[in-house]
Each structure stands twice: as structure tokens, then as C-alpha cells.
mmCIF file of C-alpha atoms and ligand atoms in Angstrom:
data_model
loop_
_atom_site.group_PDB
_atom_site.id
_atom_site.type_symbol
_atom_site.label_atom_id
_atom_site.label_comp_id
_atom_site.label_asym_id
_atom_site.label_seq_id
_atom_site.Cartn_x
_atom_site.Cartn_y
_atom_site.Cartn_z
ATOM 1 C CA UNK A 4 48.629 15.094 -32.139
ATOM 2 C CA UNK A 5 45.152 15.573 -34.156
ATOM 3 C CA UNK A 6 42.686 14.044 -31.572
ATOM 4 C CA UNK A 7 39.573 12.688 -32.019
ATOM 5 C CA UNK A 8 38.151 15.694 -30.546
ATOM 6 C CA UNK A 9 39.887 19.209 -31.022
ATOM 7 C CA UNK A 10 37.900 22.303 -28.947
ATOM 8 C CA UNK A 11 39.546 25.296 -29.842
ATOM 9 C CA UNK A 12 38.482 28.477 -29.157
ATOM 10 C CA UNK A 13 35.608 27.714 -27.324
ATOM 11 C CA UNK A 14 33.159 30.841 -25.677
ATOM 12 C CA UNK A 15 29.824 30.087 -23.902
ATOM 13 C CA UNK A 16 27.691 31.894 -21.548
ATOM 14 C CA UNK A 17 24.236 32.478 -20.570
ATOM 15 C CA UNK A 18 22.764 35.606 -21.810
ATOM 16 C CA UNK A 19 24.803 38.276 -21.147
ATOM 17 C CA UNK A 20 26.937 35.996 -18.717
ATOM 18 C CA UNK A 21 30.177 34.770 -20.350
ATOM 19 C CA UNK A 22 31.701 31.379 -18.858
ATOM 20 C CA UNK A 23 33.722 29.908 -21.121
ATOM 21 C CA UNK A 24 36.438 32.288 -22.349
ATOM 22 C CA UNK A 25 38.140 30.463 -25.120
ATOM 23 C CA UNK A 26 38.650 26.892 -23.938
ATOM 24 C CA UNK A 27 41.073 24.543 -26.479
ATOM 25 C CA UNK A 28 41.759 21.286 -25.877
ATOM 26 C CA UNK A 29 42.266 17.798 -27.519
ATOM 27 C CA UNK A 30 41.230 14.314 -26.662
ATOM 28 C CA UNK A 31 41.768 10.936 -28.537
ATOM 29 C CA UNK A 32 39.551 7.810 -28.869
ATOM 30 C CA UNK A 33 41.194 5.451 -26.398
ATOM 31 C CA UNK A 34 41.969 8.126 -23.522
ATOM 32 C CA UNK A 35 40.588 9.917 -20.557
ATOM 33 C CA UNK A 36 41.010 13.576 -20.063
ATOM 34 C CA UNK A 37 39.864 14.901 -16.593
ATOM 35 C CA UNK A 38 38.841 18.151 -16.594
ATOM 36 C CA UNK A 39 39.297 19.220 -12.893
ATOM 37 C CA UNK A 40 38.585 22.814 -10.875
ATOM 38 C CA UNK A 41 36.519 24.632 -8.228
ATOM 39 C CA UNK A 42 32.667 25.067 -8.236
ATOM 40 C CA UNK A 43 31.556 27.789 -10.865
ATOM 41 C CA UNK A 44 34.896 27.401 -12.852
ATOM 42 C CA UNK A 45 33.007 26.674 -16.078
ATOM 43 C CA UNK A 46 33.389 22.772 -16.117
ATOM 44 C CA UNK A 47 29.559 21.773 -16.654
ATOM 45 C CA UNK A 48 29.307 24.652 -19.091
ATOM 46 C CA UNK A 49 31.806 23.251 -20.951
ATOM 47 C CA UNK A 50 30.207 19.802 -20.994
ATOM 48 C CA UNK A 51 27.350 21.707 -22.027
ATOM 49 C CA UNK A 52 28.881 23.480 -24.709
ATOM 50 C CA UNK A 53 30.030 20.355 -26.290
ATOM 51 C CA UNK A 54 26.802 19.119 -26.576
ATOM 52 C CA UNK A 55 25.008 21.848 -28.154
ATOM 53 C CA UNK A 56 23.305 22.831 -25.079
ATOM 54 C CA UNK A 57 24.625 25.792 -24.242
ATOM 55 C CA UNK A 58 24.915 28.967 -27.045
ATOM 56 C CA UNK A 59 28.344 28.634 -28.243
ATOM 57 C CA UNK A 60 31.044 30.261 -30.825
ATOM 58 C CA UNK A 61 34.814 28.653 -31.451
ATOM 59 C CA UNK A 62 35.654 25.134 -32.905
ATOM 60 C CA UNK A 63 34.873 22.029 -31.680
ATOM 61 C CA UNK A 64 35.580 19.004 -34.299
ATOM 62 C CA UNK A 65 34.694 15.561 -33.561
ATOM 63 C CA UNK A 66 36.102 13.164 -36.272
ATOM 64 C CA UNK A 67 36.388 16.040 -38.692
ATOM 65 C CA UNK A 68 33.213 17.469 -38.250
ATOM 66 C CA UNK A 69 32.088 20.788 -36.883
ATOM 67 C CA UNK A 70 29.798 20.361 -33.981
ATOM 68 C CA UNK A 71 28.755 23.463 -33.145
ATOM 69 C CA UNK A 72 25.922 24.927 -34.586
ATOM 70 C CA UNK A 73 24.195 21.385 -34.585
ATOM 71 C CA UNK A 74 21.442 20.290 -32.255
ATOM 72 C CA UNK A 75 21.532 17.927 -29.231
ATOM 73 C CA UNK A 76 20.373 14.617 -31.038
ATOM 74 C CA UNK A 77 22.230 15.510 -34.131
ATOM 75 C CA UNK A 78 25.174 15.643 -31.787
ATOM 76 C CA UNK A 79 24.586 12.193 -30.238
ATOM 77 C CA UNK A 80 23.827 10.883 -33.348
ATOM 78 C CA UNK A 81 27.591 11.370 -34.318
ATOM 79 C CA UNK A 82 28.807 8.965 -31.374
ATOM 80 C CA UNK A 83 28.515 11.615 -28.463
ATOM 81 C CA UNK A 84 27.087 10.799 -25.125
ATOM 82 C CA UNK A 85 26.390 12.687 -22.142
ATOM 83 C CA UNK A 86 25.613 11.971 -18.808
ATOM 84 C CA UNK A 87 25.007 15.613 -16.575
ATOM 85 C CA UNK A 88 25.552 16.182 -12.925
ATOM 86 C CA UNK A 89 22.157 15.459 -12.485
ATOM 87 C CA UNK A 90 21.928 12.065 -13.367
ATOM 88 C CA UNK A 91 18.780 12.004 -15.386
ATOM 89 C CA UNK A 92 17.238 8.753 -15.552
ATOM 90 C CA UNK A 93 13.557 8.370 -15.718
ATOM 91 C CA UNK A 94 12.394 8.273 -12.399
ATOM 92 C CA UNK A 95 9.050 6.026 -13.068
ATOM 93 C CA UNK A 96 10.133 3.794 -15.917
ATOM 94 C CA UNK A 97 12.310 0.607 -14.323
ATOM 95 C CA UNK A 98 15.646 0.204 -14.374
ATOM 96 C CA UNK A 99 15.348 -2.052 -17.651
ATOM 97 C CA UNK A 100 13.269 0.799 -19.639
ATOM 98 C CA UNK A 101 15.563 3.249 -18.757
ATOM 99 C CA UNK A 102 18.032 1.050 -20.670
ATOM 100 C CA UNK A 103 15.603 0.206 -23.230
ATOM 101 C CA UNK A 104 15.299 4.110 -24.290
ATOM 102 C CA UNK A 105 18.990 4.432 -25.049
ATOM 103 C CA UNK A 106 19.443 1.874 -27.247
ATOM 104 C CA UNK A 107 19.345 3.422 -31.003
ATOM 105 C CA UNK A 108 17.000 2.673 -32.875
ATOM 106 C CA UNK A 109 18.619 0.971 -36.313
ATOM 107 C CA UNK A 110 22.010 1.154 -35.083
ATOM 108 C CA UNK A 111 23.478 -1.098 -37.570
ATOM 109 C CA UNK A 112 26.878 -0.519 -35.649
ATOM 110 C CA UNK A 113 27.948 -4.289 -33.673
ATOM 111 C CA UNK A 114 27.434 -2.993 -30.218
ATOM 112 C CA UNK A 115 29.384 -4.414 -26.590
ATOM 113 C CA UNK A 116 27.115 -2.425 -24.516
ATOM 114 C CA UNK A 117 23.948 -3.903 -23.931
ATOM 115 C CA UNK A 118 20.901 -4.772 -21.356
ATOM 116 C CA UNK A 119 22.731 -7.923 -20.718
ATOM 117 C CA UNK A 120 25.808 -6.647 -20.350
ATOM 118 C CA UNK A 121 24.675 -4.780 -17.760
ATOM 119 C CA UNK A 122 22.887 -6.871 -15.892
ATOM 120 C CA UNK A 123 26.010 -9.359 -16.030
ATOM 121 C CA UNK A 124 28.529 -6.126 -14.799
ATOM 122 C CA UNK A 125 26.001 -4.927 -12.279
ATOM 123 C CA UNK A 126 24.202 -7.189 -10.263
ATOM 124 C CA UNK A 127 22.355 -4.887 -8.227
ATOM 125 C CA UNK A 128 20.932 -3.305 -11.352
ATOM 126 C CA UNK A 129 19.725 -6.714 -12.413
ATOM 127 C CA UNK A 130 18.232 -7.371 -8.754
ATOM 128 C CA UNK A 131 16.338 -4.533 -9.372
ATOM 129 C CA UNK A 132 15.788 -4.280 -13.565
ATOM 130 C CA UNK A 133 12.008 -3.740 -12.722
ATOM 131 C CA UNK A 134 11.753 -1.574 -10.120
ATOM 132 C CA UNK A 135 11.323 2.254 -10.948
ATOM 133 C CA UNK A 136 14.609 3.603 -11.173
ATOM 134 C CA UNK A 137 13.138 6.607 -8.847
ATOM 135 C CA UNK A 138 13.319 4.693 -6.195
ATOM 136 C CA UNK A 139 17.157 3.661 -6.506
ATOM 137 C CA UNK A 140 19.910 4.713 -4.325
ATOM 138 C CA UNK A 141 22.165 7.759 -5.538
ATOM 139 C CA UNK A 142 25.197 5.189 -6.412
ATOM 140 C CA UNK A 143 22.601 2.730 -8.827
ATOM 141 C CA UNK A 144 21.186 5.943 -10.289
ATOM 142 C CA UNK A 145 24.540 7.203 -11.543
ATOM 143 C CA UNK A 146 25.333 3.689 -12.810
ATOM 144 C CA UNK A 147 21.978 3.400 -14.803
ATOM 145 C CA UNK A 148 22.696 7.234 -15.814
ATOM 146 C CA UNK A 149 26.043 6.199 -17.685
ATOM 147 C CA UNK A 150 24.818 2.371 -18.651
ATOM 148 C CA UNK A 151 21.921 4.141 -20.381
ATOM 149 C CA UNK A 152 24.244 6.577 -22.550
ATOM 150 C CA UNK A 153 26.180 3.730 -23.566
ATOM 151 C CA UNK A 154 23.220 1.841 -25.317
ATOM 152 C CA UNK A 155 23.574 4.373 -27.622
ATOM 153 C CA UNK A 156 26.894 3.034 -28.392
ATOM 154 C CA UNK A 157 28.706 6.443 -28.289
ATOM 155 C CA UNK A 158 32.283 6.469 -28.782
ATOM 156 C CA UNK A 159 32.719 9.885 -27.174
ATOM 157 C CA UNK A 160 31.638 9.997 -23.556
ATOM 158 C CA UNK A 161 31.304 13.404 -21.355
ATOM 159 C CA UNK A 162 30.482 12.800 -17.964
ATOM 160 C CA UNK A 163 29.727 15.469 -14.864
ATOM 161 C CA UNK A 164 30.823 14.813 -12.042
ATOM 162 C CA UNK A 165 29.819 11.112 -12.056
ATOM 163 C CA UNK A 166 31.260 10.180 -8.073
ATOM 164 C CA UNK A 167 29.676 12.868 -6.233
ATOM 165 C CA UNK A 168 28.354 11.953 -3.189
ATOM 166 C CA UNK A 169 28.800 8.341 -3.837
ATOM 167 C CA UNK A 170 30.378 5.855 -1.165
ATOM 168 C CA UNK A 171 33.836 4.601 -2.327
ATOM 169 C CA UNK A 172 32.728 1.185 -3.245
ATOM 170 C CA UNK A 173 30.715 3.320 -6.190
ATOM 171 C CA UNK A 174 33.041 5.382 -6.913
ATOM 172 C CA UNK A 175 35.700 2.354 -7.559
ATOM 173 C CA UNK A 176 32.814 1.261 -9.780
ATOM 174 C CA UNK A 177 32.684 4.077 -11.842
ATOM 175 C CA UNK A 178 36.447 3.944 -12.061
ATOM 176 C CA UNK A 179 36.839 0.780 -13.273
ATOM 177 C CA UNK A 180 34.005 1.418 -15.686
ATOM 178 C CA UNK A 181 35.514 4.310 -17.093
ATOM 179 C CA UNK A 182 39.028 2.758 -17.294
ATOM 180 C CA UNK A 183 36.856 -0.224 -19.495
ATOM 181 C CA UNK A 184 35.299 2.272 -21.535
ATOM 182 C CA UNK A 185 39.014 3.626 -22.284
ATOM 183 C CA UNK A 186 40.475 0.391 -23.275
ATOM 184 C CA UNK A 187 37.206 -0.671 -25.259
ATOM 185 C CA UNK A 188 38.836 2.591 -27.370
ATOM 186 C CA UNK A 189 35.932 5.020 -26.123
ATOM 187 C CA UNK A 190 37.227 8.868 -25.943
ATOM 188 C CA UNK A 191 36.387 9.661 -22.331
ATOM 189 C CA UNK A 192 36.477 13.728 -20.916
ATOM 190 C CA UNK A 193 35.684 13.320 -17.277
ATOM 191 C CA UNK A 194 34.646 16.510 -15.174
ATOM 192 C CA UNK A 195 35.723 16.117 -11.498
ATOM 193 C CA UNK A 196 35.931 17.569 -8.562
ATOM 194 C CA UNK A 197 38.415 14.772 -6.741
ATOM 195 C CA UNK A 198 42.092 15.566 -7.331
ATOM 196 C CA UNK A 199 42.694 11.923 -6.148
ATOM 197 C CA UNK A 200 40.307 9.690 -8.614
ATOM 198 C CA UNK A 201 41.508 11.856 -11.431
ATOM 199 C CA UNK A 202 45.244 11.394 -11.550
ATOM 200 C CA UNK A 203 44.795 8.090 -11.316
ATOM 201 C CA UNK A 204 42.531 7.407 -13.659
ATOM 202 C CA UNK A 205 43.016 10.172 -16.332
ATOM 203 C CA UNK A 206 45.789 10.103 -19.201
ATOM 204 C CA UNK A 207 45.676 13.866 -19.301
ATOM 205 C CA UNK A 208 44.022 16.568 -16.771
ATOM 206 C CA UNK A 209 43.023 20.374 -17.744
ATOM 207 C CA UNK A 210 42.160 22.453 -14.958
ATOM 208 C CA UNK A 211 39.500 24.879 -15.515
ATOM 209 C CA UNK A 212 39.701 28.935 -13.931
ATOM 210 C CA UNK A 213 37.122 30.959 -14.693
ATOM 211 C CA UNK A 214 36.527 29.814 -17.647
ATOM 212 C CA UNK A 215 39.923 28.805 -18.960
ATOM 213 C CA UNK A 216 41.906 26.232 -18.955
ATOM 214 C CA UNK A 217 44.907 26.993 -16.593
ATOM 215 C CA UNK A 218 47.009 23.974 -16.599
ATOM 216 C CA UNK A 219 46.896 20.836 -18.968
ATOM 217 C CA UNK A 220 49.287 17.975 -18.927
ATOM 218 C CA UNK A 221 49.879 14.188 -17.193
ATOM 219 C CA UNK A 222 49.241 13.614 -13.401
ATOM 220 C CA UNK A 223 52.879 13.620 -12.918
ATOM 221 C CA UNK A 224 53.128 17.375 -14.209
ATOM 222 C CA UNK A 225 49.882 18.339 -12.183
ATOM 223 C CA UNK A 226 51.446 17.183 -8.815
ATOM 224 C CA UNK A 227 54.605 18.478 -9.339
ATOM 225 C CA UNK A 228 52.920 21.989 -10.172
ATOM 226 C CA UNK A 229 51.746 22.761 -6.296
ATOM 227 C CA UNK A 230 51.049 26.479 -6.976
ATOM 228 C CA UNK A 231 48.297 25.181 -10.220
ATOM 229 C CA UNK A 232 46.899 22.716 -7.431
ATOM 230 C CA UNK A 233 46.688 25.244 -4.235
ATOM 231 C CA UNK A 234 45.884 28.658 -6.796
ATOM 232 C CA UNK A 235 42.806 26.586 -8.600
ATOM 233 C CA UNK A 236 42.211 23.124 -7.104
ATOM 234 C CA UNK A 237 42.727 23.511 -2.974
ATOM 235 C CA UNK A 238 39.879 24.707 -1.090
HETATM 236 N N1 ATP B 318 21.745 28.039 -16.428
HETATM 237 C C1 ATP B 318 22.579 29.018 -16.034
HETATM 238 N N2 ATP B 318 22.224 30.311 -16.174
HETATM 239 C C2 ATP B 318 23.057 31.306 -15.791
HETATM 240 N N3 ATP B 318 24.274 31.112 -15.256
HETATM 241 C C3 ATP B 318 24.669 29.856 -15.085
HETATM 242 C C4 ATP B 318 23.863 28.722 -15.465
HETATM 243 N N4 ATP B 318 24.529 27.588 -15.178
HETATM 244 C C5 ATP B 318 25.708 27.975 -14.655
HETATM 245 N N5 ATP B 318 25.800 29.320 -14.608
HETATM 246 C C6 ATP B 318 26.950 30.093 -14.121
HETATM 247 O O1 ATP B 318 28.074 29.790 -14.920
HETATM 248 C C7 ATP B 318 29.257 29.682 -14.156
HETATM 249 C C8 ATP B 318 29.898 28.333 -14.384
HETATM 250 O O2 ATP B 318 29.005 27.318 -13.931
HETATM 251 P P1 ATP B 318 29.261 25.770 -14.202
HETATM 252 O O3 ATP B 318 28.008 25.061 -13.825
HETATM 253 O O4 ATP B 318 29.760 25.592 -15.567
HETATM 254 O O5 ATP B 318 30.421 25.480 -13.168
HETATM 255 P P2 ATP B 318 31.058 24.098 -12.670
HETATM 256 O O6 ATP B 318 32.511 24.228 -12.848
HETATM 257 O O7 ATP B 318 30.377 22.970 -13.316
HETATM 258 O O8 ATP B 318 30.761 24.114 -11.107
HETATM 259 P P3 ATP B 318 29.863 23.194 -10.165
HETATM 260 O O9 ATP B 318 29.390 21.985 -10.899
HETATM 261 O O10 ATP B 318 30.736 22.842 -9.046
HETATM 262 O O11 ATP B 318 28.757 24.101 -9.739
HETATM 263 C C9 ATP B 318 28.840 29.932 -12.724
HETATM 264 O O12 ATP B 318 29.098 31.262 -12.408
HETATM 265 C C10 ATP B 318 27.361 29.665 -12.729
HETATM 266 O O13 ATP B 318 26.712 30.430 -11.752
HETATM 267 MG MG1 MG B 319 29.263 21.440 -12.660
#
């Protein structure tokens, strides 16, 4: 299978600090790939990585082209969003500027995900379009965090850890978002922490161990490998 995006080879670190020790994976437009494993395994680097924001050296081809080597907003400019752990929406614009600055400016391209859209799919977003998105619970944040990257009308979406420490009605949210985004035809690499949410949303899961992938294959293989799950994934 050539995917839509092929890492191969993949080193990152932080100064002298070396994470990522030769990551490879693929992913294809129209699938989710989980990328699961314990805190400091190298997941978020990764995501990183991908997006130019961490020093890199290996492969990673989106569509045929090289993205390493190429700057943040060249990156996104080639379809790739990116929502980090941190959920960074602008904390004193409203909800409906925050949406405003991630629409692309130009973008000739017909695009599904708009303002409107949102406020139809999320009602408490459009309850609270002009309030300062500061001021919104953890749960709206995250969904204004990943409605925001897809103004840009990306059709490669990395998202961090985008349930944690939400209640389970937002987390179904996000699930059913990201299973939309999937059949819409959206490339989706998910980095998780919940063993649960992942096999059953994910068409493929890696598992990440110090800064490799240790396992990669369908949430059938994944359960059936207990010693993968209790070596890398059980606390
Ligand atoms: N900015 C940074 N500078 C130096 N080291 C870092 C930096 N960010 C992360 N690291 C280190 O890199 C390693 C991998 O961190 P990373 O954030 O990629 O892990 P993770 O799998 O996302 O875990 P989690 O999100 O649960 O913390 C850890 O040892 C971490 O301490
Ligand atoms: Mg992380």
C-alpha cells in the first residue's frame, strides 16, 4: 500500500536528546491511525516532527512530497493540520474569531467545513460564538481547537491527545467527529492515551516505545497481542 502519508525513517530530538529513533509508518486519506503508548514514549514528538516543529532527519512524504526540511505554514499549506495537546485557541478572541483565523485566505478549494457548519454541529459553540473562547470549558475548547484547524480545509489531520480530561459525552463528540472527518476522506493520525476509544475508532494502531514503534496492525491484532498491551500500554 503507498499511503497518502509514508514516515520512514523518522529521528527527532531536542538538542542532544534523541526521541524519535527511526519511526516508519503509513496512513491513507480516508483512515484513522491511532498512535497509542505511555507518557514520554515519543508520541507528541512525533506529531511534532510531522509538522516541522521539531528538528528532524528521515522521510516523511505527504502526496509525493518531502516534508521535512519545510516550515510550519509551508506544511499546512499542503493540506496538514494540527491540533497539540494543548489546545491552543486564542484565549481573548470569541469563539467565532477563533474560527475566523483558520479559514485560508484564497482557498479556492470548495470547502464542507465552515463557521456554519459548526455552529449547526455544535450548538454550544453557537450559544457561545461571541464569548472569549478563554473563558470556555476544557470540552468546548478542544472542540473549537479541532473546528478551527479544519477551516483550513486540511485533508491530513494530527491530533494530540484530543479526549484528555474530557467527560464522556465530549469524548463521544470527538469520536464521532473524527469518524466524520474519516468518511469525508480526511487522513486522520490520532495520538491517544485510551486503549478503549482507539480500537474502536482507529483502522490501524502503532504503539509507540521509546521512540519506536513497537507494534502496528488492526484492533483485532492489538488485543489479541496481551504481552504488546501489558509491556507498553498497561500502567
Ligand atoms: N521541549 C522539549 N525539550 C526537551 N525534551 C522534551 C521536550 N518535549 C518532550 N521532551 C522529552 O521527549 C520525550 C518524549 O516526549 P513526548 O512529549 O513526545 O511524549 P508523549 O508520548 O507525547 O507523552 P505525554 O504526552 O504523555 O507526555 C520525553 O522524554 C520528554 O521529556
Ligand atoms: Mg504527548
Amino acid at each position: 500500500m503507498s499511503g497518502a502519508l509514508v514516515v520512514s525513517g523518522l529521528h527527532a530530538g531536542y538538542g542532544q536528546s534523541r526521541v524519535l529513533q527511526g519511526v516508519g509508518f503509513e496512513l491513507a486519506a480516508g483512515q484513522i491511525v491511532a498512535v497509542l503508548g505511555r507518557n514520554g514514549s515519543g508520541r507528541s514528538t512525533l506529531a511534532r516532527a510531522l509538522m516541522g516543529l521539531v528538528p528532524a532527519r528521515g522521510s516523511v512524504r505527504w502526496r509525493g512530497q518531502e516534508l521535512l526540511g519545510r516550515p510550519p505554514h509551508a506544511i499546512a499549506r499542503l493540506g496538514v493540520a494540527y491540533v497539540p495537546e494543548s489546545r491552543d485557541v486564542f484565549p481573548r478572541l470569541s469563539v467565532a474569531q477563533n474560527l475566523a483565523l483558520g479559514l485560508q485566505p484564497g482557498a479556492g478549494r470548495p470547502q464542507r467545513w465552515t463557521p456554519e457548519w459548526v455552529f449547526d454541529s455544535f450548538p454550544a459553540l453557537a450559544a457561545r460564538r461571541h464569548v472569549a473562547a478563554g473563558v470556555l470549558s476544557g470540552g468546548e475548547q478542544q472542540m473549537l481547537s479541532l473546528c478551527r484547524a479544519l477551516m483550513g480545509a486540511p485533508q491530513l489531520l494530527i491530533v494530540d491527545e484530543p479526549t484528555e480530561g474530557l467527560a464522556p459525552q465530549v469524548v463521544a463528540q470527538v469520536d464521532a467527529l473524527l469518524r466524520e472527518l474519516r468518511d469525508q476522506g480526511l487522513a486522520v493520525l490520532l495520538i491517544e492515551q485510551k486503549l478503549d476509544l482507539s480500537l474502536a475508532v482507529a483502522d490501524r494502531l502503532a504503539v509507540m516505545g521509546h521512540g519506536r514503534l513497537v507494534f502496528e496492525g488492526s484492533a483485532n491484532a492489538l488485543t489479541g497481542s496481551r504481552d504488546v498491551v501489558r509491556e507498553w500500554l498497561e500502567v
